Coordinates of C-alpha atoms in Angstrom, one line a residue:
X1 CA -23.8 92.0 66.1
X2 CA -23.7 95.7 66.4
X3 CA -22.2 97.4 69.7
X4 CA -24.8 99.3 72.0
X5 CA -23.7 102.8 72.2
X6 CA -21.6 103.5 75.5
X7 CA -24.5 104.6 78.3
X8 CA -24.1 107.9 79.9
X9 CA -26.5 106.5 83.2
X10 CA -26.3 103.5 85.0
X11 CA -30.3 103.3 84.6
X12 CA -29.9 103.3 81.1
X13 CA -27.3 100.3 81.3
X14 CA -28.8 97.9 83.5
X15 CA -32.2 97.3 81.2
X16 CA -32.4 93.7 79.5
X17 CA -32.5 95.8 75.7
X18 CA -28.9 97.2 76.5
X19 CA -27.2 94.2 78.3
X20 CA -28.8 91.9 75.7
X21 CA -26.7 93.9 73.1
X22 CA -23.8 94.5 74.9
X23 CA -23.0 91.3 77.2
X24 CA -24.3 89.7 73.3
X25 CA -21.4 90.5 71.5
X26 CA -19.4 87.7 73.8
X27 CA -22.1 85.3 74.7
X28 CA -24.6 85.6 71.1
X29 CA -28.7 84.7 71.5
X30 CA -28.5 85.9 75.4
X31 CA -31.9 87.0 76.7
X32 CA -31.8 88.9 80.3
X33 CA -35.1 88.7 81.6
X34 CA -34.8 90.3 85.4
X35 CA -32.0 92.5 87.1
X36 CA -31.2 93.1 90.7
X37 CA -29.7 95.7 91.4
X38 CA -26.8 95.6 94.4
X39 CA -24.6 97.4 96.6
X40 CA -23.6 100.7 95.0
X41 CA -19.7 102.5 95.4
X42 CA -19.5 105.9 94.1
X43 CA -16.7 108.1 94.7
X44 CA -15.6 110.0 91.1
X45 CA -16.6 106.5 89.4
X46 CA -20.0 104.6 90.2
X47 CA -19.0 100.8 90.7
X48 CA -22.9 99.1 90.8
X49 CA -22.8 95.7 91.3
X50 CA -26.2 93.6 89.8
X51 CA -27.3 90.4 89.1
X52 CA -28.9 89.0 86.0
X53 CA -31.6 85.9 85.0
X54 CA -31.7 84.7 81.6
X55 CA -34.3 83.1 79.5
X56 CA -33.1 78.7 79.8
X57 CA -30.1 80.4 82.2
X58 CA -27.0 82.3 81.9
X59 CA -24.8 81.3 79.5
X60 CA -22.1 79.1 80.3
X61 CA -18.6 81.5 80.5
X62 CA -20.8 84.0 82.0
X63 CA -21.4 84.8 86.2
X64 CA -24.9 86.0 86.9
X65 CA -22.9 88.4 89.6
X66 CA -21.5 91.2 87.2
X67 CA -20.2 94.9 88.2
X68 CA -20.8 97.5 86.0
X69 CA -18.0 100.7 86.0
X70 CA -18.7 104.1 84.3
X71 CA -18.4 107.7 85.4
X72 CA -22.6 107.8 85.7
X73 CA -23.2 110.4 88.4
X74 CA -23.4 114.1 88.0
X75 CA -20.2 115.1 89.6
X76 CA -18.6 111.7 87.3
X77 CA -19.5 112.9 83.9
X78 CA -16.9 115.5 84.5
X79 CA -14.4 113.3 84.8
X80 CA -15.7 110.7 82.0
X81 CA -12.7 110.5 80.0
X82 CA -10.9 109.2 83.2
X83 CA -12.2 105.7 82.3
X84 CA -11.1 105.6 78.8
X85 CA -7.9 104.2 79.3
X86 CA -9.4 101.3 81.4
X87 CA -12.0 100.3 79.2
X88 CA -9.0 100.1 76.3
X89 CA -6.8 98.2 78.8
X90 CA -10.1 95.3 79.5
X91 CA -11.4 95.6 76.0
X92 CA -8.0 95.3 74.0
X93 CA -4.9 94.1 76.1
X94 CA -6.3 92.2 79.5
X95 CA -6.7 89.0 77.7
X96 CA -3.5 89.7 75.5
X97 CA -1.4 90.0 78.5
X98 CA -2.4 87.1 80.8
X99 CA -2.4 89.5 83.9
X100 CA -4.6 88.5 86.9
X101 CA -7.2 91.2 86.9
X102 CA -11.3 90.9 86.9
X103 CA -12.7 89.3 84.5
X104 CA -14.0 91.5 81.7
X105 CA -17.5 90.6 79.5
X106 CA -17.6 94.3 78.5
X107 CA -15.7 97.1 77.8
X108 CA -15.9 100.0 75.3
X109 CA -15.5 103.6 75.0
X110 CA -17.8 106.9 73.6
X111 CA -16.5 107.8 70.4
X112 CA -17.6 111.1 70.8
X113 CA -17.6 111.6 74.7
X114 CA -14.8 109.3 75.2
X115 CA -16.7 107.4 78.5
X116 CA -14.8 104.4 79.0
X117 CA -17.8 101.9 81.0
X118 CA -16.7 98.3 82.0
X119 CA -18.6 95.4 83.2
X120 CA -16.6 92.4 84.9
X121 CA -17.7 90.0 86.9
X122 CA -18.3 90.6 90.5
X123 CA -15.1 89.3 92.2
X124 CA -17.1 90.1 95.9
X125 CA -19.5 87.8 95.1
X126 CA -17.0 85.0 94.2
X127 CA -15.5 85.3 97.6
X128 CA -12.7 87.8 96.6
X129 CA -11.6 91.2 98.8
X130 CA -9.9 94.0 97.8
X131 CA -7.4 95.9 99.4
X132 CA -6.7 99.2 100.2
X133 CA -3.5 101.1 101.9
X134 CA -4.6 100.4 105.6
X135 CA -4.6 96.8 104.3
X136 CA -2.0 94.4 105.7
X137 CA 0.4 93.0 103.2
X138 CA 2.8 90.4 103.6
X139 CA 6.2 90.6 101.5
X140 CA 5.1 86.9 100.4
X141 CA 2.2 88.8 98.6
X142 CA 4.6 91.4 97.3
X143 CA 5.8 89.2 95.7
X144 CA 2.8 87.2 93.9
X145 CA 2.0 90.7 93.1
X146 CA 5.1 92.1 91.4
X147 CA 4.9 88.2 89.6
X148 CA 1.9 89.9 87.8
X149 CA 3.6 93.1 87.5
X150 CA 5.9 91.3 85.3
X151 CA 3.5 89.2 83.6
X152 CA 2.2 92.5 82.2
X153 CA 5.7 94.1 81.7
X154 CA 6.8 91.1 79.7
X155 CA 4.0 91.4 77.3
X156 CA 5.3 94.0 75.2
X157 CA 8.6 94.7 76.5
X158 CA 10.8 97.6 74.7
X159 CA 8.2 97.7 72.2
X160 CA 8.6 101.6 71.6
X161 CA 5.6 101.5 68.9
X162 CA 3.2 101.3 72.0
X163 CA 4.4 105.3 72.9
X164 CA 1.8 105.7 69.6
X165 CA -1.2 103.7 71.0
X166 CA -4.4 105.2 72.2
X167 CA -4.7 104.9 75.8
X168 CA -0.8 104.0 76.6
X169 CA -0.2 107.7 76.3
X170 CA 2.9 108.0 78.8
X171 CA 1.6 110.6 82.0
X172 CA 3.9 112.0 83.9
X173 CA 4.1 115.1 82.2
X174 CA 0.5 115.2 82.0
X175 CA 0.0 114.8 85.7
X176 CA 2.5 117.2 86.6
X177 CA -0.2 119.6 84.0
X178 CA -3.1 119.3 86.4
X179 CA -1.5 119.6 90.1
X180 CA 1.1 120.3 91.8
X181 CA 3.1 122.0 94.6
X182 CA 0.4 124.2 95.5
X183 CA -1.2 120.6 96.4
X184 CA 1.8 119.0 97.5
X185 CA 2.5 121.8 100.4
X186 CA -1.4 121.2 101.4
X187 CA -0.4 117.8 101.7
X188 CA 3.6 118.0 103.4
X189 CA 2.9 120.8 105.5
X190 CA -0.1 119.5 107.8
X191 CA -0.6 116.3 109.2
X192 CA -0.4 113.9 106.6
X193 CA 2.9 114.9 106.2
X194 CA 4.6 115.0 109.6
X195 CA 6.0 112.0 108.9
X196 CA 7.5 112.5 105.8
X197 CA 11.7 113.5 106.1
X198 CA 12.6 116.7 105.7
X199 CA 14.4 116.2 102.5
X200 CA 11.9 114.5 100.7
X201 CA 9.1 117.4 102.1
X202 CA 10.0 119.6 99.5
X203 CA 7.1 120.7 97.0
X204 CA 9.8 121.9 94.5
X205 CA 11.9 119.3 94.2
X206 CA 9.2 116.4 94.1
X207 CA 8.2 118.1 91.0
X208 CA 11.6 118.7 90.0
X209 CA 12.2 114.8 90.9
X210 CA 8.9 113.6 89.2
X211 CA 10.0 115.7 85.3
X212 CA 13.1 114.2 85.4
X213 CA 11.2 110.4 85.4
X214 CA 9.5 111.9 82.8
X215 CA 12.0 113.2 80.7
X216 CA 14.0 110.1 80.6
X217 CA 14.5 108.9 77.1
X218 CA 12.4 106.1 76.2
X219 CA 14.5 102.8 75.8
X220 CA 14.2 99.1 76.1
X221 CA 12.8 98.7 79.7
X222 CA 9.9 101.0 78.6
X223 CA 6.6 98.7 78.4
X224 CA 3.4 98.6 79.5
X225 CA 2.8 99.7 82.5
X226 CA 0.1 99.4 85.4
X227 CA 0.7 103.3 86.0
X228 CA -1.1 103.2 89.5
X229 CA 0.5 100.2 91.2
X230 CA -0.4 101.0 95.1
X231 CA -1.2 98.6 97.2
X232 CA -4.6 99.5 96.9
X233 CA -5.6 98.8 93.5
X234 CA -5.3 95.0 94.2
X235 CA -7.8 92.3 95.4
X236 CA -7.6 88.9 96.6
X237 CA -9.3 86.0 95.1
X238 CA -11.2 83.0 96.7
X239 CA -7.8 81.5 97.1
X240 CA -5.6 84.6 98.6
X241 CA -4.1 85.5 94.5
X242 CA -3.8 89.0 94.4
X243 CA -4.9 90.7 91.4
X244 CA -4.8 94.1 89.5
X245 CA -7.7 96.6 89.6
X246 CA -8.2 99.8 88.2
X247 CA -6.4 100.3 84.8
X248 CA -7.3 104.5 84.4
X249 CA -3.4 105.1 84.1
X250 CA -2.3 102.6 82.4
X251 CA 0.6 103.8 79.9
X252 CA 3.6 103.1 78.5
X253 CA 6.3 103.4 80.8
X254 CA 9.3 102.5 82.6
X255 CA 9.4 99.6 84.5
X256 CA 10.4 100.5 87.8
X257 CA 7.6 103.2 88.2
X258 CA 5.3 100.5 88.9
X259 CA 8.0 98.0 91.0
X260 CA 9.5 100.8 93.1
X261 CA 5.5 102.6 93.9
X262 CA 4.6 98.9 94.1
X263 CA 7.2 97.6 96.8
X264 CA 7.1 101.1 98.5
X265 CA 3.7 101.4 98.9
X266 CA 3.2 97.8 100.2
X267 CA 5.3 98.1 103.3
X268 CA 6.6 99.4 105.9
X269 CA 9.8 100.9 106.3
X270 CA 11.5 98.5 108.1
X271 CA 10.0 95.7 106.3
X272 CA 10.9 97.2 102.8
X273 CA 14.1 97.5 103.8
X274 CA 14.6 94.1 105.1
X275 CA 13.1 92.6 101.8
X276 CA 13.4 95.3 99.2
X277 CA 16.4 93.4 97.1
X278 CA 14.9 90.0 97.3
X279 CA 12.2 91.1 95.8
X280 CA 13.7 93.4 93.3
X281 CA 15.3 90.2 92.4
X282 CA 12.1 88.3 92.0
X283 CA 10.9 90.4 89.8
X284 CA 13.7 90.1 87.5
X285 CA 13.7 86.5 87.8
X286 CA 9.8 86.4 86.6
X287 CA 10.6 88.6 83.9
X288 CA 13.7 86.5 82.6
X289 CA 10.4 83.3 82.9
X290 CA 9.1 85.3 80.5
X291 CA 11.3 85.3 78.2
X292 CA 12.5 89.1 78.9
X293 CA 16.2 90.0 78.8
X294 CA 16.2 91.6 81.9
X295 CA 18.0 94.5 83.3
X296 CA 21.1 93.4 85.0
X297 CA 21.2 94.2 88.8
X298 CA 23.0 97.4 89.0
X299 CA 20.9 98.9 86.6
X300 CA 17.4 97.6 88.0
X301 CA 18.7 98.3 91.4
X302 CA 19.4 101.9 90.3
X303 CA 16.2 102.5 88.4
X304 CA 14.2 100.6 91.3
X305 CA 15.6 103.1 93.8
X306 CA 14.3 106.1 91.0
X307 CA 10.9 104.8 91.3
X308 CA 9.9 105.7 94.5
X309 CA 9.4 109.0 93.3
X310 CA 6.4 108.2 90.5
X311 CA 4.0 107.0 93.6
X312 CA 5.3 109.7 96.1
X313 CA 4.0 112.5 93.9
X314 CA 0.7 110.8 92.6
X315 CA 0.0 110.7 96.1
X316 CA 1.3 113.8 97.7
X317 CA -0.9 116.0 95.2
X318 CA -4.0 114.0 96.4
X319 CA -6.5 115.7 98.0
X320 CA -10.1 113.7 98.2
X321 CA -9.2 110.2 99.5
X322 CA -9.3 109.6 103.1
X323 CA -6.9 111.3 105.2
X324 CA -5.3 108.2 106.7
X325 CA -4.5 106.6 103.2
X326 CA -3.1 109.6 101.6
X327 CA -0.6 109.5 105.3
X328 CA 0.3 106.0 105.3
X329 CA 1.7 106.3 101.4
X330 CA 3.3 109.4 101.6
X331 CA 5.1 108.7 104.9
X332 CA 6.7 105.3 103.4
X333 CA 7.1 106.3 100.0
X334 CA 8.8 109.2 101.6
X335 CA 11.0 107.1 103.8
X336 CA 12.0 104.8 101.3
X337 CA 13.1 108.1 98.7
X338 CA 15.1 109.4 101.6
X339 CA 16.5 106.2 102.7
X340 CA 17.7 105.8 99.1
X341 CA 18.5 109.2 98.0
X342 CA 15.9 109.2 94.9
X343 CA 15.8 112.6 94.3
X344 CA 19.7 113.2 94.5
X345 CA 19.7 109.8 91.9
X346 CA 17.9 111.6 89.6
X347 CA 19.6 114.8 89.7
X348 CA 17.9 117.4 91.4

Protein backbone atom coordinates (compact mmCIF):
# COMPACT_ATOMS: atom_id res chain seq x y z
CA UNK A 1 0.00 0.00 0.00
CA UNK A 2 1.10 3.34 -1.17
CA UNK A 3 1.90 6.22 1.52
CA UNK A 4 -0.57 9.34 1.56
CA UNK A 5 1.39 12.37 0.85
CA UNK A 6 2.36 14.23 4.18
CA UNK A 7 -0.81 16.85 4.75
CA UNK A 8 0.09 20.48 5.01
CA UNK A 9 -3.56 21.19 7.22
CA UNK A 10 -4.88 19.38 9.88
CA UNK A 11 -8.39 19.43 8.00
CA UNK A 12 -6.89 17.74 5.32
CA UNK A 13 -5.56 14.91 7.77
CA UNK A 14 -8.29 14.11 9.82
CA UNK A 15 -10.78 12.87 6.70
CA UNK A 16 -11.54 8.92 6.66
CA UNK A 17 -9.72 8.93 2.71
CA UNK A 18 -6.34 10.15 4.30
CA UNK A 19 -6.34 8.15 7.63
CA UNK A 20 -7.61 5.09 5.75
CA UNK A 21 -4.30 5.37 3.73
CA UNK A 22 -2.13 6.37 6.23
CA UNK A 23 -3.03 4.62 9.66
CA UNK A 24 -3.45 1.56 6.59
CA UNK A 25 -0.04 0.95 6.02
CA UNK A 26 0.13 -0.54 9.85
CA UNK A 27 -3.30 -1.88 10.36
CA UNK A 28 -4.28 -3.08 6.26
CA UNK A 29 -8.37 -3.16 5.22
CA UNK A 30 -9.08 -0.34 7.97
CA UNK A 31 -12.25 1.70 7.20
CA UNK A 32 -12.65 5.09 9.43
CA UNK A 33 -16.11 5.90 9.23
CA UNK A 34 -16.57 9.02 11.77
CA UNK A 35 -13.97 11.47 13.48
CA UNK A 36 -14.30 13.64 16.55
CA UNK A 37 -12.36 16.08 16.74
CA UNK A 38 -10.70 17.07 20.46
CA UNK A 39 -8.95 19.33 22.47
CA UNK A 40 -6.49 21.37 20.32
CA UNK A 41 -2.67 22.63 21.60
CA UNK A 42 -1.01 24.95 19.34
CA UNK A 43 1.97 26.82 20.19
CA UNK A 44 4.71 26.62 16.97
CA UNK A 45 3.31 22.95 16.46
CA UNK A 46 -0.62 22.06 16.41
CA UNK A 47 -0.96 18.85 18.69
CA UNK A 48 -5.03 17.89 17.76
CA UNK A 49 -6.12 15.18 19.58
CA UNK A 50 -9.32 13.00 17.77
CA UNK A 51 -11.07 10.05 17.94
CA UNK A 52 -11.94 7.50 15.26
CA UNK A 53 -14.94 4.69 14.55
CA UNK A 54 -14.26 2.03 12.19
CA UNK A 55 -16.44 -0.09 9.97
CA UNK A 56 -16.77 -3.89 12.50
CA UNK A 57 -14.34 -1.59 14.99
CA UNK A 58 -10.93 -0.50 15.38
CA UNK A 59 -8.45 -2.76 14.64
CA UNK A 60 -6.93 -4.69 17.34
CA UNK A 61 -3.16 -2.84 18.05
CA UNK A 62 -4.81 0.30 17.39
CA UNK A 63 -6.49 3.00 20.25
CA UNK A 64 -9.56 4.87 18.88
CA UNK A 65 -7.85 7.97 20.97
CA UNK A 66 -5.05 9.11 18.56
CA UNK A 67 -3.01 12.69 18.50
CA UNK A 68 -2.07 13.92 15.40
CA UNK A 69 1.39 16.46 15.36
CA UNK A 70 2.32 18.60 12.30
CA UNK A 71 3.37 22.25 11.97
CA UNK A 72 -0.46 22.96 10.41
CA UNK A 73 -1.15 26.60 11.34
CA UNK A 74 -0.08 29.69 9.46
CA UNK A 75 2.59 30.91 11.72
CA UNK A 76 3.74 26.68 11.84
CA UNK A 77 4.40 26.14 8.24
CA UNK A 78 7.33 28.44 8.86
CA UNK A 79 8.82 26.33 10.97
CA UNK A 80 7.74 22.93 9.12
CA UNK A 81 11.00 21.49 8.88
CA UNK A 82 11.22 21.56 12.76
CA UNK A 83 9.35 18.33 12.86
CA UNK A 84 11.40 16.43 10.49
CA UNK A 85 13.73 15.05 12.78
CA UNK A 86 10.78 13.69 15.05
CA UNK A 87 8.86 12.03 12.47
CA UNK A 88 12.39 10.16 11.48
CA UNK A 89 13.01 9.44 15.21
CA UNK A 90 8.96 7.68 15.46
CA UNK A 91 9.03 6.38 11.93
CA UNK A 92 12.61 4.78 11.88
CA UNK A 93 14.39 4.38 15.37
CA UNK A 94 11.46 4.47 18.36
CA UNK A 95 10.65 0.90 17.95
CA UNK A 96 14.46 0.10 17.18
CA UNK A 97 15.54 1.54 20.46
CA UNK A 98 12.98 0.19 23.07
CA UNK A 99 12.68 3.78 24.64
CA UNK A 100 9.48 4.56 26.50
CA UNK A 101 7.91 7.24 24.38
CA UNK A 102 4.18 7.53 22.74
CA UNK A 103 3.17 5.08 20.81
CA UNK A 104 3.58 5.82 17.11
CA UNK A 105 0.89 4.49 14.17
CA UNK A 106 2.25 7.23 11.86
CA UNK A 107 5.05 9.10 11.08
CA UNK A 108 6.57 10.45 7.73
CA UNK A 109 8.07 13.36 6.34
CA UNK A 110 7.47 15.87 2.93
CA UNK A 111 9.90 14.91 0.47
CA UNK A 112 9.79 18.17 -0.92
CA UNK A 113 8.69 20.44 2.01
CA UNK A 114 10.32 18.30 4.52
CA UNK A 115 6.94 18.47 7.19
CA UNK A 116 7.67 15.93 9.56
CA UNK A 117 3.57 15.00 10.89
CA UNK A 118 3.14 12.21 13.57
CA UNK A 119 0.12 10.53 14.88
CA UNK A 120 0.51 8.44 18.25
CA UNK A 121 -1.90 7.48 20.39
CA UNK A 122 -3.40 9.78 22.82
CA UNK A 123 -1.44 9.07 26.07
CA UNK A 124 -4.14 11.80 27.92
CA UNK A 125 -6.77 9.71 27.14
CA UNK A 126 -5.09 6.55 28.53
CA UNK A 127 -4.75 8.21 31.94
CA UNK A 128 -1.19 9.59 31.30
CA UNK A 129 0.10 13.49 32.23
CA UNK A 130 2.84 15.17 31.02
CA UNK A 131 5.13 17.34 32.70
CA UNK A 132 6.55 20.49 32.33
CA UNK A 133 9.39 22.64 34.32
CA UNK A 134 7.03 23.83 37.17
CA UNK A 135 6.38 20.11 37.53
CA UNK A 136 7.44 18.39 40.72
CA UNK A 137 10.02 15.73 40.16
CA UNK A 138 11.32 13.34 42.55
CA UNK A 139 15.03 12.11 42.23
CA UNK A 140 13.31 8.45 42.26
CA UNK A 141 11.84 9.61 38.87
CA UNK A 142 15.21 11.01 37.82
CA UNK A 143 16.15 8.13 37.85
CA UNK A 144 13.44 5.97 35.89
CA UNK A 145 14.06 8.63 33.58
CA UNK A 146 17.76 8.68 32.94
CA UNK A 147 17.05 4.49 32.83
CA UNK A 148 15.39 5.44 29.45
CA UNK A 149 18.02 7.91 28.75
CA UNK A 150 20.28 5.02 28.58
CA UNK A 151 18.02 2.61 26.98
CA UNK A 152 18.24 5.02 24.00
CA UNK A 153 22.11 5.77 24.47
CA UNK A 154 22.76 2.02 24.46
CA UNK A 155 21.14 1.51 21.21
CA UNK A 156 23.75 2.66 19.01
CA UNK A 157 26.51 3.46 21.26
CA UNK A 158 29.94 4.89 19.54
CA UNK A 159 28.43 4.06 16.40
CA UNK A 160 30.19 7.13 14.56
CA UNK A 161 28.34 6.10 11.08
CA UNK A 162 25.10 7.68 12.65
CA UNK A 163 27.10 11.46 12.37
CA UNK A 164 25.96 10.51 8.39
CA UNK A 165 22.23 9.77 9.06
CA UNK A 166 19.44 12.04 8.08
CA UNK A 167 17.87 13.60 11.02
CA UNK A 168 20.85 12.75 13.67
CA UNK A 169 22.61 15.69 12.24
CA UNK A 170 24.69 16.74 15.51
CA UNK A 171 23.30 20.75 16.52
CA UNK A 172 25.11 22.56 18.49
CA UNK A 173 26.81 24.45 16.01
CA UNK A 174 23.64 24.95 14.30
CA UNK A 175 21.85 26.36 17.28
CA UNK A 176 24.53 28.58 18.16
CA UNK A 177 23.69 29.69 13.89
CA UNK A 178 20.25 30.99 14.71
CA UNK A 179 20.54 32.79 18.31
CA UNK A 180 22.62 33.94 20.55
CA UNK A 181 23.96 36.53 22.98
CA UNK A 182 21.93 39.17 21.73
CA UNK A 183 19.10 36.64 23.22
CA UNK A 184 20.97 35.45 25.97
CA UNK A 185 21.45 39.17 27.61
CA UNK A 186 17.52 39.60 27.03
CA UNK A 187 17.27 36.71 28.98
CA UNK A 188 20.39 37.15 32.04
CA UNK A 189 19.90 40.72 32.29
CA UNK A 190 16.07 40.98 33.46
CA UNK A 191 14.25 38.98 35.64
CA UNK A 192 14.46 35.61 34.53
CA UNK A 193 17.92 35.87 35.19
CA UNK A 194 18.40 37.41 38.65
CA UNK A 195 18.94 34.31 39.81
CA UNK A 196 21.46 33.03 37.83
CA UNK A 197 25.42 33.54 39.46
CA UNK A 198 27.32 36.08 38.21
CA UNK A 199 29.85 33.88 36.53
CA UNK A 200 27.67 31.82 34.65
CA UNK A 201 25.52 35.32 33.50
CA UNK A 202 27.83 35.96 30.86
CA UNK A 203 26.41 36.07 27.21
CA UNK A 204 29.96 35.58 25.79
CA UNK A 205 31.12 32.91 27.52
CA UNK A 206 27.90 30.64 27.36
CA UNK A 207 28.53 30.78 23.77
CA UNK A 208 32.07 30.42 24.20
CA UNK A 209 31.13 27.39 26.67
CA UNK A 210 28.43 25.87 24.37
CA UNK A 211 31.25 25.79 20.86
CA UNK A 212 33.59 24.12 22.84
CA UNK A 213 30.66 21.03 23.49
CA UNK A 214 30.48 21.35 20.06
CA UNK A 215 33.80 21.14 18.84
CA UNK A 216 34.68 18.13 20.85
CA UNK A 217 35.90 15.42 18.68
CA UNK A 218 33.50 12.73 18.14
CA UNK A 219 34.47 9.47 20.01
CA UNK A 220 32.98 6.41 21.57
CA UNK A 221 30.50 7.94 24.08
CA UNK A 222 28.89 9.77 21.01
CA UNK A 223 25.36 8.05 20.37
CA UNK A 224 22.13 8.91 19.90
CA UNK A 225 20.85 11.40 21.73
CA UNK A 226 17.42 12.81 23.06
CA UNK A 227 19.01 16.45 22.29
CA UNK A 228 16.21 18.26 24.44
CA UNK A 229 16.16 16.23 27.65
CA UNK A 230 14.35 18.88 30.20
CA UNK A 231 12.18 17.95 32.45
CA UNK A 232 9.52 19.00 30.40
CA UNK A 233 9.57 16.85 27.45
CA UNK A 234 8.44 13.86 29.69
CA UNK A 235 4.96 12.32 30.58
CA UNK A 236 3.73 9.90 33.02
CA UNK A 237 1.81 6.89 32.17
CA UNK A 238 -1.26 5.26 33.88
CA UNK A 239 1.14 3.72 36.23
CA UNK A 240 3.62 6.91 37.16
CA UNK A 241 6.55 5.58 34.14
CA UNK A 242 7.87 8.54 32.82
CA UNK A 243 8.37 8.69 29.22
CA UNK A 244 10.16 10.71 26.42
CA UNK A 245 8.28 13.28 24.28
CA UNK A 246 9.20 15.50 21.63
CA UNK A 247 12.09 14.12 19.49
CA UNK A 248 12.69 17.68 17.13
CA UNK A 249 16.42 17.56 18.27
CA UNK A 250 17.19 14.41 18.36
CA UNK A 251 20.94 13.94 17.07
CA UNK A 252 23.93 12.29 17.52
CA UNK A 253 25.70 13.31 20.37
CA UNK A 254 27.54 13.02 23.45
CA UNK A 255 26.14 11.48 26.21
CA UNK A 256 26.26 13.71 28.98
CA UNK A 257 24.46 16.51 27.03
CA UNK A 258 21.28 14.76 27.68
CA UNK A 259 22.30 13.32 31.57
CA UNK A 260 23.77 16.56 32.78
CA UNK A 261 20.56 19.02 31.03
CA UNK A 262 18.49 16.03 32.24
CA UNK A 263 19.60 15.85 36.12
CA UNK A 264 20.01 19.70 36.02
CA UNK A 265 16.92 20.54 34.84
CA UNK A 266 14.92 18.15 37.10
CA UNK A 267 15.98 19.62 40.37
CA UNK A 268 16.68 21.83 42.52
CA UNK A 269 19.83 22.89 43.67
CA UNK A 270 20.07 21.48 46.79
CA UNK A 271 18.50 18.40 45.76
CA UNK A 272 20.85 17.93 42.70
CA UNK A 273 23.51 18.26 44.74
CA UNK A 274 22.48 15.83 47.41
CA UNK A 275 21.77 13.11 44.62
CA UNK A 276 23.71 14.18 41.56
CA UNK A 277 26.46 11.17 41.86
CA UNK A 278 24.08 8.54 42.74
CA UNK A 279 22.44 9.07 39.90
CA UNK A 280 25.29 9.68 37.63
CA UNK A 281 26.03 6.32 38.82
CA UNK A 282 22.71 4.82 37.89
CA UNK A 283 23.01 5.74 34.73
CA UNK A 284 26.18 4.12 34.18
CA UNK A 285 24.97 1.03 35.79
CA UNK A 286 21.90 0.93 33.22
CA UNK A 287 24.12 1.43 30.55
CA UNK A 288 26.66 -1.41 31.54
CA UNK A 289 22.66 -3.66 31.72
CA UNK A 290 22.87 -2.94 28.34
CA UNK A 291 25.59 -4.29 27.44
CA UNK A 292 27.57 -0.72 27.02
CA UNK A 293 31.20 -0.49 28.15
CA UNK A 294 30.70 2.37 30.10
CA UNK A 295 32.69 5.40 30.81
CA UNK A 296 34.60 4.91 34.01
CA UNK A 297 33.77 7.38 36.81
CA UNK A 298 36.25 10.05 36.50
CA UNK A 299 35.57 10.42 33.11
CA UNK A 300 31.62 10.39 33.21
CA UNK A 301 31.84 12.49 36.23
CA UNK A 302 33.94 15.02 34.32
CA UNK A 303 31.86 14.98 31.20
CA UNK A 304 28.54 14.98 33.36
CA UNK A 305 29.77 18.22 35.07
CA UNK A 306 30.36 19.62 31.06
CA UNK A 307 26.87 19.00 30.33
CA UNK A 308 25.21 21.50 32.21
CA UNK A 309 26.11 23.84 29.65
CA UNK A 310 24.14 22.19 26.51
CA UNK A 311 20.61 22.83 28.43
CA UNK A 312 21.80 26.20 30.00
CA UNK A 313 22.13 27.80 26.55
CA UNK A 314 19.08 26.08 24.73
CA UNK A 315 17.28 27.71 27.34
CA UNK A 316 18.87 31.04 28.06
CA UNK A 317 18.39 32.07 24.18
CA UNK A 318 14.62 31.23 24.61
CA UNK A 319 12.29 33.81 24.22
CA UNK A 320 8.49 32.54 23.61
CA UNK A 321 7.86 30.07 26.39
CA UNK A 322 6.37 31.21 29.57
CA UNK A 323 8.36 33.50 31.62
CA UNK A 324 8.39 31.25 34.74
CA UNK A 325 9.69 28.11 32.88
CA UNK A 326 12.40 29.85 30.97
CA UNK A 327 13.44 31.20 35.09
CA UNK A 328 13.25 28.04 36.81
CA UNK A 329 15.78 26.22 34.16
CA UNK A 330 18.09 28.79 33.74
CA UNK A 331 18.45 29.62 37.48
CA UNK A 332 19.30 25.73 38.29
CA UNK A 333 21.06 24.97 35.22
CA UNK A 334 22.96 28.00 36.19
CA UNK A 335 23.63 27.00 39.76
CA UNK A 336 24.59 23.64 38.99
CA UNK A 337 27.43 25.17 36.11
CA UNK A 338 28.73 27.42 38.76
CA UNK A 339 28.65 25.02 41.49
CA UNK A 340 30.71 22.77 39.21
CA UNK A 341 32.83 25.16 37.35
CA UNK A 342 31.48 23.99 33.68
CA UNK A 343 32.67 26.59 31.85
CA UNK A 344 36.21 26.76 33.41
CA UNK A 345 36.03 22.56 32.60
CA UNK A 346 35.73 23.32 29.31
CA UNK A 347 38.17 25.88 28.84
CA UNK A 348 36.91 29.14 28.51
Amino acid sequence: MQAPPVPDRIDDLLTPEWLNAALGLRFPGIEVVSITWGPLVERVSSNQRFRIECAGGVPDGLSPSLCAKGYFSENGHLYATAGEPEAFFYRDLADATGVHTLRSVYADVHPETHHGVVITEDVIEAGGTFLDALSPYSPDQVAASLEELARLHAHRWGDRSLAGVPGLTPRIHGFMATRGEKEIRKNFDGPIGRDVPDDIRTPGRLVAAMGALGDRAVGGEWTITRGDAHVGNLFLDAEGRPGLVDWQCVQFGHWSNDVGYHIGSSLEAPERAKHERDLVAHYLDALSGHGVDAPDWDTAWFDYRCGFTYGLFLWAITLFVHPDIIETLVRRLGIAAHEHDSFGLLGV
